[in-house]
PDB file of C-alpha atoms in Angstrom:
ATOM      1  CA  UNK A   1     -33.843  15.589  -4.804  1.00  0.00           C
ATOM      2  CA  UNK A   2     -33.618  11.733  -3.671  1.00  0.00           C
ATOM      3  CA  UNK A   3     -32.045   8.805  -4.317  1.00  0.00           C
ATOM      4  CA  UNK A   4     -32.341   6.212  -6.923  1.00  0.00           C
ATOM      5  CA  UNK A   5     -35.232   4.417  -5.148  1.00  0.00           C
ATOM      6  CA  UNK A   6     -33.449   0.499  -5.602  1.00  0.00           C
ATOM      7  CA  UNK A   7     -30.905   1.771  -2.723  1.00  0.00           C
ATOM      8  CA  UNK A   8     -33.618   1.106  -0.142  1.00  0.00           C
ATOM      9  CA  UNK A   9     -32.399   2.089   3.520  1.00  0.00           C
ATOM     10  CA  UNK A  10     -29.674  -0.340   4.417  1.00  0.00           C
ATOM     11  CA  UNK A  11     -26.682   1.047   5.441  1.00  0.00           C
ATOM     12  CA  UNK A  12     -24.221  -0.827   2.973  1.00  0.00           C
ATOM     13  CA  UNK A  13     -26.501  -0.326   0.111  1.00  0.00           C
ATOM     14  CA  UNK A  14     -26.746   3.540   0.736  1.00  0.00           C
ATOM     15  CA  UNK A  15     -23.292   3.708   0.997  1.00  0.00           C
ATOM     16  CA  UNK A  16     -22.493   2.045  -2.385  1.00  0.00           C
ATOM     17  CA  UNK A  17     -24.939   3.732  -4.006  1.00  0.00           C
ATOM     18  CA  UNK A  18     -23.642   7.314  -2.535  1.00  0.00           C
ATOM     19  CA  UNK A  19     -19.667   6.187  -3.134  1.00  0.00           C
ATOM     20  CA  UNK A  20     -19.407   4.049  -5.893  1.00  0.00           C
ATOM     21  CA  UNK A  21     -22.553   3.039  -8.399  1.00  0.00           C
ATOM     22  CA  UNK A  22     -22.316   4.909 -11.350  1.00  0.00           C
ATOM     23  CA  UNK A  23     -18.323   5.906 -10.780  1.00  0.00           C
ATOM     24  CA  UNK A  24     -16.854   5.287 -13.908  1.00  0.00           C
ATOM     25  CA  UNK A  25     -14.297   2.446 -13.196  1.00  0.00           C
ATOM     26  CA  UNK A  26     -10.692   2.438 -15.844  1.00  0.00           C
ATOM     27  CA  UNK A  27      -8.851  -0.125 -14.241  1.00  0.00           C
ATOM     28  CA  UNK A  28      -8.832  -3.300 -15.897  1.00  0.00           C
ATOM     29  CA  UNK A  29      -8.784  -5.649 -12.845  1.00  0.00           C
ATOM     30  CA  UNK A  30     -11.569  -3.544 -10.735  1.00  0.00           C
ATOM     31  CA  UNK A  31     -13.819  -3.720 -14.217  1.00  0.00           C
ATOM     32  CA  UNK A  32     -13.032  -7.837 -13.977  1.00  0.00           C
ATOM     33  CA  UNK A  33     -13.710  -8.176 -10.719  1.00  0.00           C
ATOM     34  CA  UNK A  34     -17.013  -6.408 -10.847  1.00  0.00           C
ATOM     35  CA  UNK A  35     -17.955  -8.279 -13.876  1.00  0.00           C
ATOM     36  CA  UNK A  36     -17.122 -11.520 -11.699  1.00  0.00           C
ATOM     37  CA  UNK A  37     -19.438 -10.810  -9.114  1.00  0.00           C
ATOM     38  CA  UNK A  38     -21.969 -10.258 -10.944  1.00  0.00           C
ATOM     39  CA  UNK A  39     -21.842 -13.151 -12.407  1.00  0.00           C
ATOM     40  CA  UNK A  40     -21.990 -14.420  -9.089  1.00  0.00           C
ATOM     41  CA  UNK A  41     -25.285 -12.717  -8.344  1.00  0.00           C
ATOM     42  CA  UNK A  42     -26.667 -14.201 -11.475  1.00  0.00           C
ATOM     43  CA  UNK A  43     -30.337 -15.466  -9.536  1.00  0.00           C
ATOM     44  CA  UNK A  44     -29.548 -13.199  -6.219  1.00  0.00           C
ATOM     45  CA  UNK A  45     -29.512  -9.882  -5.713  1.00  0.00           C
ATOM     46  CA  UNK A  46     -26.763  -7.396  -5.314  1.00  0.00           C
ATOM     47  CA  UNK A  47     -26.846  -7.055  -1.518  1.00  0.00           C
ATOM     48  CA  UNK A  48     -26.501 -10.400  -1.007  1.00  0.00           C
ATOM     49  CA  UNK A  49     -23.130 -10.172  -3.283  1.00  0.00           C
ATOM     50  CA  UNK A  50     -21.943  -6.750  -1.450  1.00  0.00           C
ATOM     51  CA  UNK A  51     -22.582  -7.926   1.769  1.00  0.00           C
ATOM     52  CA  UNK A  52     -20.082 -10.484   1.301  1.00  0.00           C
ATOM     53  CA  UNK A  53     -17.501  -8.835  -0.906  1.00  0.00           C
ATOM     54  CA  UNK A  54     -14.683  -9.013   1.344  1.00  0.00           C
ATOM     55  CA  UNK A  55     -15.300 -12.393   1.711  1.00  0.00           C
ATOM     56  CA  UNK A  56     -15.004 -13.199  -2.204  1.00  0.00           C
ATOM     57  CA  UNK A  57     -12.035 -10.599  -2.319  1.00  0.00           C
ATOM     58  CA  UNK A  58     -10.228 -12.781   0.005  1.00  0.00           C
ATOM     59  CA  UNK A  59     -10.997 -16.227  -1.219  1.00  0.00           C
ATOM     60  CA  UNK A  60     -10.410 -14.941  -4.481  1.00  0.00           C
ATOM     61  CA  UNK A  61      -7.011 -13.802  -3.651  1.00  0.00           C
ATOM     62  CA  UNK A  62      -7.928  -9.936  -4.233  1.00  0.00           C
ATOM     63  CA  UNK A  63      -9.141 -10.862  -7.758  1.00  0.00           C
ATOM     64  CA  UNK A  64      -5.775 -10.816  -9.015  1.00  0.00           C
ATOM     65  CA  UNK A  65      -7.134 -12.619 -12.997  1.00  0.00           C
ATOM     66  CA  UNK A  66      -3.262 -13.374 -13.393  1.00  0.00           C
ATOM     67  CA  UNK A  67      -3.751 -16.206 -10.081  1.00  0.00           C
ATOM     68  CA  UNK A  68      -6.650 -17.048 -10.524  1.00  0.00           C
ATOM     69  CA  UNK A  69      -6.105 -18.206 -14.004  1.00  0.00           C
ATOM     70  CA  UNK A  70      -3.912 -20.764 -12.953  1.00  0.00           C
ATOM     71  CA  UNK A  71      -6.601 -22.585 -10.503  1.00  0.00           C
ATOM     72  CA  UNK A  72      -7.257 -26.311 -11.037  1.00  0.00           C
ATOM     73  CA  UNK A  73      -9.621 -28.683  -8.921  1.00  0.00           C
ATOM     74  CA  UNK A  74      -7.784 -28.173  -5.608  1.00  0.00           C
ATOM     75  CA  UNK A  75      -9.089 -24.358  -5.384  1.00  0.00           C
ATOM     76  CA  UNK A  76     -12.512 -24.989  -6.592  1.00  0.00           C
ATOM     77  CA  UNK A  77     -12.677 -27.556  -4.154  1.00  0.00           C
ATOM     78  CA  UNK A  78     -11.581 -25.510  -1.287  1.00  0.00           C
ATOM     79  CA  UNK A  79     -13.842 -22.855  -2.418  1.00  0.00           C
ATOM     80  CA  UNK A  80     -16.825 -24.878  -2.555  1.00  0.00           C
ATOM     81  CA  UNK A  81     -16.224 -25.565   0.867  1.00  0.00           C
ATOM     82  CA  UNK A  82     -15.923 -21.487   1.651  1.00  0.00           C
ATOM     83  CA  UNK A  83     -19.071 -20.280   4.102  1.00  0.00           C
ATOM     84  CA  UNK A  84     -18.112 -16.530   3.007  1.00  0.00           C
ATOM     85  CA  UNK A  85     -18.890 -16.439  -0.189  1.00  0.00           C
ATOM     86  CA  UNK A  86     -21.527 -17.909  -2.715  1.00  0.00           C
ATOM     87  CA  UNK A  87     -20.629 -21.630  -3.236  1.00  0.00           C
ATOM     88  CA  UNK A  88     -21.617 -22.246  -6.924  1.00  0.00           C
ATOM     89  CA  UNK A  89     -19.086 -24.858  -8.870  1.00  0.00           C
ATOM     90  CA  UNK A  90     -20.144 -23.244 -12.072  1.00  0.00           C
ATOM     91  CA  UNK A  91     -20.377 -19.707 -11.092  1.00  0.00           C
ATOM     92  CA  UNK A  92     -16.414 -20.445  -8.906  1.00  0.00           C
ATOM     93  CA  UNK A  93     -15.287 -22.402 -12.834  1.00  0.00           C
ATOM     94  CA  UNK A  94     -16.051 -19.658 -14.330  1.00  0.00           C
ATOM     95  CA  UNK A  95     -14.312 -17.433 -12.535  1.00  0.00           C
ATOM     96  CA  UNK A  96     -11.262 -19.677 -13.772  1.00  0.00           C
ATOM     97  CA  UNK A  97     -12.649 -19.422 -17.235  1.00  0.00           C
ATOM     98  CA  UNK A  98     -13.092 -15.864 -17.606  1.00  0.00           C
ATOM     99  CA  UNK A  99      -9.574 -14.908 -15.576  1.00  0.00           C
ATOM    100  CA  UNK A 100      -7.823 -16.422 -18.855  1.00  0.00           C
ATOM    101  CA  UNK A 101     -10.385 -14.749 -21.210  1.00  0.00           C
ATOM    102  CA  UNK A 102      -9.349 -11.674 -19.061  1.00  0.00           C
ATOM    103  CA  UNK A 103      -5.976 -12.291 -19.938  1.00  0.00           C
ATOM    104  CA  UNK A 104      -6.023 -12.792 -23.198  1.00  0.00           C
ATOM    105  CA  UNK A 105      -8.283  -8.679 -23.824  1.00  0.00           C
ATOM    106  CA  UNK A 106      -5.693  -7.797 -21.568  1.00  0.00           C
ATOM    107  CA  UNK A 107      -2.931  -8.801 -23.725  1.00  0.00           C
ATOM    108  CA  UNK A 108      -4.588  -7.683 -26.618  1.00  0.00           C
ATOM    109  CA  UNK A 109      -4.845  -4.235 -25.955  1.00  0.00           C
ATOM    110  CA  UNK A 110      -6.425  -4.290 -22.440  1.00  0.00           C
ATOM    111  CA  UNK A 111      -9.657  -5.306 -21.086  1.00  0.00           C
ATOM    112  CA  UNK A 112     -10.670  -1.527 -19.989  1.00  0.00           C
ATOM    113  CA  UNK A 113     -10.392  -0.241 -23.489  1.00  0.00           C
ATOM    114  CA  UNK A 114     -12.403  -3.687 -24.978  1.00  0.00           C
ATOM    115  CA  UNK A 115     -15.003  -2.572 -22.623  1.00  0.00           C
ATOM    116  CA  UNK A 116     -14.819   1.531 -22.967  1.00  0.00           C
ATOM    117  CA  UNK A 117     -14.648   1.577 -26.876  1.00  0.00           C
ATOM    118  CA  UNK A 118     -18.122   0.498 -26.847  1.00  0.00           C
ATOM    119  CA  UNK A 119     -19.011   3.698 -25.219  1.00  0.00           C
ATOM    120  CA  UNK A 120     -16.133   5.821 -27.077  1.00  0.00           C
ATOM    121  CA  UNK A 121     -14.356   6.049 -24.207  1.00  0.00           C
ATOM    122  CA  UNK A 122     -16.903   8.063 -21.704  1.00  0.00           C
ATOM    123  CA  UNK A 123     -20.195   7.388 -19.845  1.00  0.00           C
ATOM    124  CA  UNK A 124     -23.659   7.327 -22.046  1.00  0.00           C
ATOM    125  CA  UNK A 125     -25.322  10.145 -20.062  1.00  0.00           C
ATOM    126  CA  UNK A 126     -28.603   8.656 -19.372  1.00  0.00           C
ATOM    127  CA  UNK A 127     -31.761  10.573 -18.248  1.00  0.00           C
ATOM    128  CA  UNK A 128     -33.841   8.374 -16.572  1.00  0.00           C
ATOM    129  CA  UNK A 129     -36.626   9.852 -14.229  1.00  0.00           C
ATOM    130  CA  UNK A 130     -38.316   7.032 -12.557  1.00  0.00           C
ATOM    131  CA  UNK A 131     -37.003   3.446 -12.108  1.00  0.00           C
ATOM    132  CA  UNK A 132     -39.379   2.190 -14.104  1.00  0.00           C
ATOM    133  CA  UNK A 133     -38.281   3.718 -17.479  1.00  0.00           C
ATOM    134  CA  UNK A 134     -34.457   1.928 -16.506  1.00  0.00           C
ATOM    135  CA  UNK A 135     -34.258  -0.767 -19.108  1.00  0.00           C
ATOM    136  CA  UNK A 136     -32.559  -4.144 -17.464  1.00  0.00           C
ATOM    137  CA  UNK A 137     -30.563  -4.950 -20.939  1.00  0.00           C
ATOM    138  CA  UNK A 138     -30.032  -3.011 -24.146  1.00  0.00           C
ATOM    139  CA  UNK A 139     -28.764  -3.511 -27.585  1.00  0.00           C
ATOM    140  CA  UNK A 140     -25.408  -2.727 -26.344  1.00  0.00           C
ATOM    141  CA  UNK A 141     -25.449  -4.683 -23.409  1.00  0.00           C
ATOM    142  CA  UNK A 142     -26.293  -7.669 -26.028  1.00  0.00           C
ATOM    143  CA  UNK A 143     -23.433  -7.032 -28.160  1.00  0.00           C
ATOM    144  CA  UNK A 144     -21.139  -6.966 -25.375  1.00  0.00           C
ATOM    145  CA  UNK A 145     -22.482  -9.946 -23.630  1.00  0.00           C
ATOM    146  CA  UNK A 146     -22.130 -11.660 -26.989  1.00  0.00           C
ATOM    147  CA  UNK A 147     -18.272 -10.412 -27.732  1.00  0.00           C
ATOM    148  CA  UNK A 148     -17.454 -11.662 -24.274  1.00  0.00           C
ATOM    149  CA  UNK A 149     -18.613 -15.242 -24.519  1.00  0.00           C
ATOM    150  CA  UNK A 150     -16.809 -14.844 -27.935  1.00  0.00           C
ATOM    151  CA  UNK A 151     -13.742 -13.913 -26.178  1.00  0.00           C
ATOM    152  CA  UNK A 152     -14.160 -16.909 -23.716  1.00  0.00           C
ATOM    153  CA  UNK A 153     -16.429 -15.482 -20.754  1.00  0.00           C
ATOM    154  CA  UNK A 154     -19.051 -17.055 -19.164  1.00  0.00           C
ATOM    155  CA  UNK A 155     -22.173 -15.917 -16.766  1.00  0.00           C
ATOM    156  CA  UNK A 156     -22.259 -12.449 -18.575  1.00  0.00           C
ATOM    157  CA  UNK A 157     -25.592 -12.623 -20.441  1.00  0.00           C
ATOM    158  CA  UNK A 158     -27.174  -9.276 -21.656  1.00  0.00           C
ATOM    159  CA  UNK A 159     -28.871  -8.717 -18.240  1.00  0.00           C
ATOM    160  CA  UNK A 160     -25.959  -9.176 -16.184  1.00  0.00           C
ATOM    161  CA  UNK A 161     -23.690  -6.858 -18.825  1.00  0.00           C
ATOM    162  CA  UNK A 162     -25.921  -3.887 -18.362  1.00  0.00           C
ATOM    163  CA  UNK A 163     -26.371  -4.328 -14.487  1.00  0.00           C
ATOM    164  CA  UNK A 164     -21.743  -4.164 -14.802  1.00  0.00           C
ATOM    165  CA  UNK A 165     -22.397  -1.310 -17.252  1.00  0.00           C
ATOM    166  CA  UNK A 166     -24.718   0.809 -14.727  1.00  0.00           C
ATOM    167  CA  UNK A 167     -22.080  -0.275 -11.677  1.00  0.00           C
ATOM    168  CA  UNK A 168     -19.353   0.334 -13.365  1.00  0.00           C
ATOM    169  CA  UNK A 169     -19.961   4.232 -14.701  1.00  0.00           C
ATOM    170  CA  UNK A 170     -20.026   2.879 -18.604  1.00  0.00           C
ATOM    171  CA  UNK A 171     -23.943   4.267 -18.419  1.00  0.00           C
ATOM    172  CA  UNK A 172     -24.828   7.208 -15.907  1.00  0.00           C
ATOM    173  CA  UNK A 173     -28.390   5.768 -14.898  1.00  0.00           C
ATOM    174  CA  UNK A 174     -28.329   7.442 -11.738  1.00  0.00           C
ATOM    175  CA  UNK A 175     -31.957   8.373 -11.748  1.00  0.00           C
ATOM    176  CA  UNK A 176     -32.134  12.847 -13.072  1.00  0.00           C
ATOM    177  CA  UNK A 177     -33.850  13.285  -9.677  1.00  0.00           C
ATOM    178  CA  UNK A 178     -30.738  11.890  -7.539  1.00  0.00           C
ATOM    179  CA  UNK A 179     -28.214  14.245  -6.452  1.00  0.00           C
ATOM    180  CA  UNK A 180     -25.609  11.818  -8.211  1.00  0.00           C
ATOM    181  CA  UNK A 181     -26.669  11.783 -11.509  1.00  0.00           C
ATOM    182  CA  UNK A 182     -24.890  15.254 -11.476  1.00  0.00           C
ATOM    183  CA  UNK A 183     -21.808  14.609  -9.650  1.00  0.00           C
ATOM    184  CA  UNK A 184     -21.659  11.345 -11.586  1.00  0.00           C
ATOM    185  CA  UNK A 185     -22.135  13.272 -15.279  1.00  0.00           C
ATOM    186  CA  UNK A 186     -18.832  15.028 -14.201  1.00  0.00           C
ATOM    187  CA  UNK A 187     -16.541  12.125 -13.549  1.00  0.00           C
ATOM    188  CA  UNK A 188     -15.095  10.922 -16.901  1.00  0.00           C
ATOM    189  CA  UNK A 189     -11.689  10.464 -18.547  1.00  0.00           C
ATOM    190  CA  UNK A 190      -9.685   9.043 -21.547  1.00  0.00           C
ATOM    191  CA  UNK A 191      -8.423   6.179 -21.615  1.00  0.00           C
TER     192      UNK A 191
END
């Protein structure tokens, strides 16, 4: 048994991908945040985002949606200025955007049950054997893509969706040869 091959050898990457890929995530902020950042990694990839994590969790004030939604110029501004993190005015807008699209789902019933109800509440159990048969969007990631920018979201195209998906434990694509797709398979709950 080995890895998913895309965790490579570095340290952090290994780490994620041994601790927290695949996990399936309930709490409506952590799903947000995650869904932010990869926004952010839109054109990058994801090491570049989880090496500086911390950095975005601080500037972003923890990811706390209920803050953040109240950002005007002055924050962008000061963010744009921010060596830690990735200094995109459109990416760091919508992060202000999608923080009151957040809290509107939220309102509405939550933003973790918007999200799970696609899946009926637990992880698709995937069984992918090579990474090469792991699509990089699906029908459902296009449908949820598409309901968020209804709902008000930006940077969460298709692509992007499935990548939060995979992350996030709504799809178990831990490759069948990895010793998490098993340990991963276990972990669900209902909402």
């Amino acid at each position: 048994m080995q890895r998913c091959s895309w965790a490579g050898t570095e340290e952090i990457y290994l780490q994620y991908h041994d601790t927290e890929w695949g996990v399936p995530k309930y709490d409506s902020r952590v799903l947000w945040e995650k869904l932010v950042l990869d926004g952010f990694q839109a054109g990058l990839s994801w090491i570049t985002i989880l090496k500086k994590r911390d950095n975005f969790r601080t500037a972003f004030r923890g990811f706390d949606p209920n803050i953040i939604a109240h950002w005007g110029e002055a924050e962008v501004s000061t963010l744009l200025e921010n060596p830690g993190i990735i200094r995109h005015r459109g990416k760091i807008e919508a992060t202000i955007t999608n923080a009151k699209a957040w809290q509107r789902i939220e309102e509405a019933g939550g933003f973790d049950r918007f999200l799970w109800d696609y899946v009926g509440g637990a992880p698709i159990q995937n069984r992918f054997k090579a990474q090469a048969d792991v699509p990089t969007s699906s029908a459902l990631s296009e449908q949820i893509a598409k309901d968020l920018k209804k709902a008000g979201f930006k940077f969460c195209g298709p692509t992007i969706v499935y990548a939060f998906m995979e992350a996030m434990g709504l799809l178990n694509n831990h490759l069948v040869t990895c010793p998490r797709h098993a340990d991963v398979a276990k972990l669900t709950r209902a909402l």
